[in-house]
Every structure is written in C-alpha cells, then in structure tokens.
Amino acid sequence: MISERIAEVRENIERAARRSGRTPDQVRLMVVTKEVPIDKMRSAIAAGAVLLGENRVQSAREKVEELGREGLQWHLIGNLQKNKVKYVFDLFDRIDSVDSVALAEAIDKRATQLGVVMPVLLQINISGEESKFGLQPEELEKALDATRDMKGIRVEGFMTIPPMDPDPQHARPYFSALRELRDKYAKMDKNILLNELSMGMSSDYAVAIEEGATLVRVGTSIFGSRSR
Ligand SMILES: *Cc1c(COP(=O)(O)O)cnc(C)c1O
C-alpha cells in the first residue's frame, strides 16, 4: 500500500530529525514519481504527497496535464537541456538540477522575457565522479557570483547525488561536505539565502537528514523498484 509506505517514510524522517536534534518540520519529503504511472501517483497524492519530483520534461508534461498544478509542487530533478528550457515554466515550481552556469543563464533569459522568477537549486557533483552531472565544488564560487546578478532566477540551495553504494554510511561524508559548502557560502554572502539542502534518496535519506538535509527525495521506498 502506497499510503502505508509514505507513512513509514514519514516516520523514519521524523525519527532521523529528532535523533539529530531537529524538528520534523525542518525536513520535507519529495515523492519522486519518475516512471510512476498516474494511478499510483493519485494514491500518493491521496496519502498527502504534495512535493513531486520528475526527471524528464516530457513525462512531467503528460502528468501535469492529468493532475494539474493546483495544490501540488512539481520539481524537476533530472538533467535539463537548454532547448527544453522554454517548456519548464508551465510545468515546474522549481528546477532542482541546475548543473551549469550556461543552463542558469538560459533559464534566467527566458524567465526575464516572461517577467517571472524561477526558483532553482544548484546541483553539485560533490564526489567528482565523471559520470555525474553537476557543478564541481571548485566552480561554485564563480557560479554563485554569476547567478547572483540574474534577476530571473533565485538560487535557493544545493542538491547532490552521492555515488551509488549499498551502505548508506558511505554517503555520509558527501552529505556533510555539501552542508559545509552551503554553510560557507551562506556565511560569505548575506544577500543570498541558501536554505535548501536536497540530499538523500531511498537508501540513505536517514543519514542525509542527520547531516542536515532539508529535503529528501524518495521514490523506490514508496513505489517499489522501477522496472527498466
Ligand atoms: C530517481 C531519483 C531519486 C529517487 O531515488 P530512489 O532511490 O528511487 O528513492 C532521487 N533523486 C534523483 C535525482 C533521482 O533521479
């Protein structure tokens, strides 16, 4: 039952938050609905899912057409190509996967034309793996300098995906490294608010919360494994 699994995840979130001296309302649950059919999404929404993560523009469009945007928050969590930027404004409340200054510029340009501000997270490749999208930590200062002047976007924080590893404890150093980066830049520049730390997935969200996650992205623990 999807509702039971969501309840279970919420309990785990609550426990992890309390364990680390935080209150449960400091951690939001993103229900990752990529590759999940509409009927299962409806069950999740009926069970209280509000914040939804999709990784592709095209599939998000089909789902937004079915489910609407009212009462829901749609976030893009997958790689966005610049030629698709024009579509995101009708679909998403935030782009959580901005992985280059060039992409930030493209979103800013379109947003400015539309007269809106698009909230974003910068995706950081904290492990430096070649296969991963994201800004390298060394690029971050320049990226923040560049995005600070963009009127069409608002950087709300960072997102990361640590290396795949069955042992969640192995993800801990990556999570704490992201938190330290956030703290460093939040301190350096009082004009930017870097509140959000999106980190932790089904296998490791409890550890991520212990390390300061404000948003965890959970798919498999709610919907079961995605068939490939
Ligand atoms: C698929 C995905 C998730 C969810 O992963 P699960 O292991 O299924 O919980 C989280 N974040 C991103 C960026 C994803 O692509």
XYZ file of C-alpha atoms and ligand atoms in Angstrom:
243
model
C 0.000 0.000 0.000
C 1.386 3.317 -1.087
C -0.212 5.199 1.795
C 1.390 2.854 4.320
C 4.780 3.229 2.719
C 4.502 7.004 2.761
C 3.527 6.862 6.433
C 6.542 4.678 7.115
C 8.902 7.056 5.297
C 7.433 9.981 7.229
C 8.055 8.148 10.495
C 11.654 7.476 9.513
C 12.109 11.130 8.609
C 10.701 12.169 11.950
C 12.957 9.788 13.855
C 16.079 10.851 11.962
C 15.242 14.514 12.530
C 14.748 14.067 16.276
C 17.887 11.936 16.531
C 19.883 14.834 15.164
C 18.254 17.469 17.328
C 15.998 18.862 14.607
C 12.252 19.039 14.349
C 10.430 17.002 11.682
C 9.068 20.145 10.021
C 12.634 21.070 9.054
C 12.728 18.200 6.580
C 10.381 17.951 3.607
C 9.580 14.769 1.717
C 9.781 14.888 -2.047
C 7.916 11.962 -3.553
C 9.904 11.010 -6.655
C 7.372 9.992 -9.283
C 9.611 9.436 -12.298
C 8.474 6.390 -14.263
C 5.489 6.025 -11.900
C 2.074 5.681 -13.590
C -0.728 8.146 -12.921
C -2.902 5.819 -10.825
C -0.094 5.245 -8.350
C 0.595 8.955 -8.278
C -3.051 9.569 -7.417
C -2.717 7.162 -4.482
C 0.359 9.023 -3.272
C -1.389 12.365 -3.576
C -4.397 10.995 -1.701
C -1.965 9.959 1.028
C -0.719 13.521 1.320
C 2.099 13.768 -1.224
C 2.438 17.398 -2.275
C 6.000 17.808 -3.443
C 6.655 15.724 -6.548
C 9.974 15.088 -8.312
C 10.115 14.312 -12.022
C 13.283 13.821 -14.028
C 12.061 14.472 -17.578
C 10.218 17.377 -19.135
C 8.149 15.233 -21.490
C 6.807 12.799 -18.881
C 6.181 15.654 -16.467
C 4.096 17.387 -19.103
C 1.834 14.351 -19.538
C 1.392 14.078 -15.784
C 0.765 17.766 -15.205
C -1.937 17.572 -17.876
C -3.622 14.786 -15.892
C -3.099 16.013 -12.344
C -2.778 19.766 -12.692
C -0.572 22.031 -10.577
C -3.128 23.148 -8.027
C -2.146 22.040 -4.516
C 0.983 20.320 -5.817
C 4.602 21.357 -6.211
C 6.355 19.937 -9.241
C 10.143 19.959 -9.175
C 12.490 18.935 -11.974
C 15.285 16.731 -10.616
C 16.832 15.487 -13.867
C 19.192 16.911 -16.438
C 17.640 19.772 -18.392
C 18.780 20.575 -21.913
C 18.866 24.224 -22.845
C 16.497 23.725 -25.773
C 13.851 22.479 -23.325
C 14.058 25.474 -21.009
C 11.108 27.130 -22.750
C 8.798 24.358 -21.529
C 9.639 24.342 -17.837
C 7.701 27.448 -16.840
C 4.315 25.840 -17.465
C 5.283 22.698 -15.601
C 7.598 23.233 -12.680
C 7.629 25.211 -9.456
C 11.374 24.787 -9.131
C 14.305 23.409 -11.109
C 16.377 21.400 -8.629
C 19.008 20.263 -11.121
C 20.760 23.358 -12.464
C 24.182 21.924 -13.230
C 25.929 24.714 -15.140
C 26.079 28.480 -15.349
C 25.050 28.204 -19.004
C 21.815 26.486 -18.001
C 21.194 29.067 -15.289
C 21.660 31.777 -17.941
C 19.184 30.111 -20.274
C 16.552 29.865 -17.529
C 17.220 33.447 -16.458
C 16.853 34.734 -20.007
C 13.519 33.046 -20.561
C 12.230 33.974 -17.095
C 13.126 37.598 -17.719
C 11.206 37.551 -21.003
C 8.201 36.131 -19.173
C 8.583 38.536 -16.264
C 8.839 35.777 -13.673
C 11.430 34.457 -11.225
C 12.192 30.741 -11.326
C 13.466 29.256 -8.051
C 16.340 26.815 -8.588
C 18.805 24.600 -6.775
C 22.371 24.213 -7.983
C 23.282 20.581 -8.466
C 26.733 19.898 -7.069
C 28.869 16.962 -8.137
C 30.264 16.567 -4.656
C 32.012 13.251 -5.338
C 33.640 14.471 -8.552
C 32.554 11.322 -10.413
C 32.904 11.811 -14.149
C 29.563 10.176 -14.852
C 27.654 12.665 -12.720
C 26.029 15.913 -13.678
C 26.645 18.933 -11.531
C 28.963 21.803 -10.766
C 32.292 20.887 -9.236
C 32.754 22.351 -5.747
C 35.656 24.460 -7.124
C 33.296 26.046 -9.666
C 30.742 27.003 -7.096
C 32.042 30.390 -6.055
C 32.080 31.619 -9.656
C 28.662 30.135 -10.293
C 27.206 31.925 -7.270
C 28.817 35.180 -8.391
C 27.215 34.770 -11.805
C 23.758 33.726 -10.623
C 23.570 36.470 -8.013
C 23.060 39.029 -10.764
C 20.405 37.056 -12.615
C 17.017 38.609 -11.974
C 15.071 35.716 -13.483
C 16.250 33.006 -11.125
C 16.572 32.635 -7.381
C 19.101 30.145 -6.051
C 17.528 28.539 -3.001
C 20.207 25.979 -2.184
C 22.062 22.905 -3.352
C 21.264 19.391 -4.471
C 23.559 16.400 -4.748
C 23.563 12.700 -5.600
C 26.381 10.767 -3.898
C 27.980 7.693 -5.521
C 25.820 4.578 -5.611
C 26.642 2.453 -2.597
C 24.599 -0.143 -0.730
C 25.964 1.108 2.600
C 24.291 4.434 3.471
C 27.093 5.296 5.878
C 29.394 5.668 2.885
C 27.254 8.574 1.703
C 27.672 10.474 4.962
C 30.922 12.318 4.083
C 29.372 13.573 0.840
C 26.314 14.848 2.666
C 28.372 16.619 5.311
C 30.605 18.090 2.579
C 27.557 19.595 0.869
C 26.317 21.029 4.150
C 29.724 22.583 4.798
C 29.737 24.155 1.337
C 26.283 25.591 1.979
C 27.343 26.984 5.358
C 30.482 28.501 3.869
C 28.699 30.367 1.075
C 25.735 31.339 3.191
C 28.171 32.997 5.589
C 30.177 34.701 2.843
C 27.220 36.411 1.300
C 24.360 37.536 3.470
C 22.378 38.546 0.400
C 21.866 35.034 -0.796
C 19.648 32.635 1.031
C 20.862 29.097 0.681
C 18.350 27.326 2.842
C 17.671 24.187 0.912
C 19.856 21.103 1.045
C 18.301 18.449 -1.163
C 20.103 15.209 -0.413
C 19.198 11.635 0.442
C 17.242 9.024 -1.517
C 15.526 5.757 -0.552
C 18.698 4.042 0.575
C 20.253 6.857 2.568
C 17.746 9.577 3.466
C 18.048 8.978 7.219
C 21.797 9.602 7.069
C 21.226 12.674 4.903
C 18.834 14.098 7.486
C 21.394 13.520 10.230
C 23.798 15.559 8.092
C 21.386 18.439 7.567
C 19.121 17.619 4.613
C 16.083 19.897 4.413
C 14.527 17.885 1.604
C 14.828 14.167 0.848
C 13.914 12.599 -2.493
C 12.252 9.220 -2.123
C 10.945 7.012 -4.925
C 11.695 3.313 -4.521
C 10.737 3.095 -0.839
C 7.272 4.358 -1.754
C 6.546 2.873 -5.182
C 8.850 -0.153 -5.293
C 11.701 -0.554 -7.719
C 11.367 0.926 -11.183
C 11.396 -1.666 -13.923
C 13.987 -0.952 -16.557
C 15.350 8.622 -9.042
C 15.852 9.729 -8.233
C 15.603 9.759 -6.860
C 14.843 8.699 -6.105
O 15.647 7.575 -5.908
P 15.095 6.308 -5.105
O 16.316 5.515 -4.838
O 14.141 5.623 -6.006
O 14.434 6.793 -3.883
C 16.090 10.859 -6.157
N 16.773 11.842 -6.761
C 17.024 11.835 -8.079
C 17.781 12.966 -8.685
C 16.579 10.790 -8.861
O 16.851 10.785 -10.166
